[in-house]
Amino acid sequence: MTAQVQKDFLVNHIVDKLTEYLVTDNSLELADALKMVYQSKTYQQLQDTEGGLYSQSASYVYELLQKELKR
């Protein structure tokens, strides 16, 4: 498995977990939760594999997303 494939896998896993957390914590529909994730700055940071956010735990990234959504 190449390094890029591994990074993509980790990003996708975190997106899955963020969506799951949003659905559970906020009683959102799946489509609404996905929209929130994909439109967030947190997601943009995840996509920037140079920054390394993808290597953090999903719960840590979720904390960042929650802070962003509260603003």
PDB file of C-alpha atoms in Angstrom:
ATOM      1  CA  MET A   1       0.000   0.000   0.000  1.00  0.00           C
ATOM      2  CA  THR A   2       1.441   3.359  -0.980  1.00  0.00           C
ATOM      3  CA  ALA A   3       1.768   6.265   1.430  1.00  0.00           C
ATOM      4  CA  GLN A   4      -0.923   8.256  -0.421  1.00  0.00           C
ATOM      5  CA  VAL A   5      -3.361   5.337  -0.242  1.00  0.00           C
ATOM      6  CA  GLN A   6      -2.720   5.081   3.501  1.00  0.00           C
ATOM      7  CA  LYS A   7      -3.308   8.810   3.974  1.00  0.00           C
ATOM      8  CA  ASP A   8      -6.528   8.651   1.955  1.00  0.00           C
ATOM      9  CA  PHE A   9      -7.694   5.702   4.049  1.00  0.00           C
ATOM     10  CA  LEU A  10      -7.033   7.586   7.290  1.00  0.00           C
ATOM     11  CA  VAL A  11      -8.810  10.724   6.051  1.00  0.00           C
ATOM     12  CA  ASN A  12     -11.830   8.666   4.980  1.00  0.00           C
ATOM     13  CA  HIS A  13     -11.912   6.867   8.312  1.00  0.00           C
ATOM     14  CA  ILE A  14     -11.875  10.162  10.209  1.00  0.00           C
ATOM     15  CA  VAL A  15     -14.645  11.566   7.992  1.00  0.00           C
ATOM     16  CA  ASP A  16     -16.727   8.458   8.728  1.00  0.00           C
ATOM     17  CA  LYS A  17     -16.206   8.871  12.473  1.00  0.00           C
ATOM     18  CA  LEU A  18     -16.903  12.637  12.417  1.00  0.00           C
ATOM     19  CA  THR A  19     -20.149  11.972  10.585  1.00  0.00           C
ATOM     20  CA  GLU A  20     -21.093   9.253  13.046  1.00  0.00           C
ATOM     21  CA  TYR A  21     -20.368  11.538  16.010  1.00  0.00           C
ATOM     22  CA  LEU A  22     -22.443  14.370  14.526  1.00  0.00           C
ATOM     23  CA  VAL A  23     -25.391  12.066  13.866  1.00  0.00           C
ATOM     24  CA  THR A  24     -25.244  10.624  17.371  1.00  0.00           C
ATOM     25  CA  ASP A  25     -24.555  13.818  19.328  1.00  0.00           C
ATOM     26  CA  ASN A  26     -26.871  16.132  17.415  1.00  0.00           C
ATOM     27  CA  SER A  27     -29.598  13.805  16.105  1.00  0.00           C
ATOM     28  CA  LEU A  28     -28.777  14.849  12.543  1.00  0.00           C
ATOM     29  CA  GLU A  29     -29.662  13.067   9.356  1.00  0.00           C
ATOM     30  CA  LEU A  30     -26.701  11.395   7.675  1.00  0.00           C
ATOM     31  CA  ALA A  31     -26.796  13.744   4.673  1.00  0.00           C
ATOM     32  CA  ASP A  32     -26.803  16.820   6.923  1.00  0.00           C
ATOM     33  CA  ALA A  33     -23.883  15.532   8.972  1.00  0.00           C
ATOM     34  CA  LEU A  34     -21.870  14.756   5.835  1.00  0.00           C
ATOM     35  CA  LYS A  35     -22.591  18.226   4.471  1.00  0.00           C
ATOM     36  CA  MET A  36     -21.346  19.799   7.707  1.00  0.00           C
ATOM     37  CA  VAL A  37     -18.138  17.785   7.598  1.00  0.00           C
ATOM     38  CA  TYR A  38     -17.359  18.347   3.919  1.00  0.00           C
ATOM     39  CA  GLN A  39     -18.028  22.090   4.130  1.00  0.00           C
ATOM     40  CA  SER A  40     -15.874  22.623   7.207  1.00  0.00           C
ATOM     41  CA  LYS A  41     -12.414  24.112   7.485  1.00  0.00           C
ATOM     42  CA  THR A  42     -11.529  21.066   9.557  1.00  0.00           C
ATOM     43  CA  TYR A  43     -12.126  18.896   6.494  1.00  0.00           C
ATOM     44  CA  GLN A  44      -9.923  21.190   4.421  1.00  0.00           C
ATOM     45  CA  GLN A  45      -7.177  20.742   7.003  1.00  0.00           C
ATOM     46  CA  LEU A  46      -7.641  16.967   6.860  1.00  0.00           C
ATOM     47  CA  GLN A  47      -7.233  17.066   3.085  1.00  0.00           C
ATOM     48  CA  ASP A  48      -3.915  18.888   3.473  1.00  0.00           C
ATOM     49  CA  THR A  49      -1.837  15.802   4.136  1.00  0.00           C
ATOM     50  CA  GLU A  50       1.257  17.965   4.577  1.00  0.00           C
ATOM     51  CA  GLY A  51      -0.230  19.255   7.854  1.00  0.00           C
ATOM     52  CA  GLY A  52      -0.596  15.792   9.354  1.00  0.00           C
ATOM     53  CA  LEU A  53      -4.039  16.256  10.925  1.00  0.00           C
ATOM     54  CA  TYR A  54      -5.065  12.972   9.301  1.00  0.00           C
ATOM     55  CA  SER A  55      -2.680  11.196  11.679  1.00  0.00           C
ATOM     56  CA  GLN A  56      -4.554  12.393  14.778  1.00  0.00           C
ATOM     57  CA  SER A  57      -7.374  10.489  16.426  1.00  0.00           C
ATOM     58  CA  ALA A  58     -10.920  10.942  15.165  1.00  0.00           C
ATOM     59  CA  SER A  59     -12.013  12.175  18.602  1.00  0.00           C
ATOM     60  CA  TYR A  60      -9.350  14.910  18.557  1.00  0.00           C
ATOM     61  CA  VAL A  61     -10.398  16.025  15.074  1.00  0.00           C
ATOM     62  CA  TYR A  62     -14.027  15.972  16.249  1.00  0.00           C
ATOM     63  CA  GLU A  63     -13.127  18.389  19.044  1.00  0.00           C
ATOM     64  CA  LEU A  64     -11.677  20.731  16.435  1.00  0.00           C
ATOM     65  CA  LEU A  65     -14.806  20.397  14.329  1.00  0.00           C
ATOM     66  CA  GLN A  66     -17.058  21.122  17.315  1.00  0.00           C
ATOM     67  CA  LYS A  67     -15.086  24.287  18.094  1.00  0.00           C
ATOM     68  CA  GLU A  68     -15.366  25.374  14.476  1.00  0.00           C
ATOM     69  CA  LEU A  69     -19.117  24.746  14.367  1.00  0.00           C
ATOM     70  CA  LYS A  70     -19.690  26.762  17.549  1.00  0.00           C
ATOM     71  CA  ARG A  71     -18.183  29.872  15.931  1.00  0.00           C
TER      72      ARG A  71
END
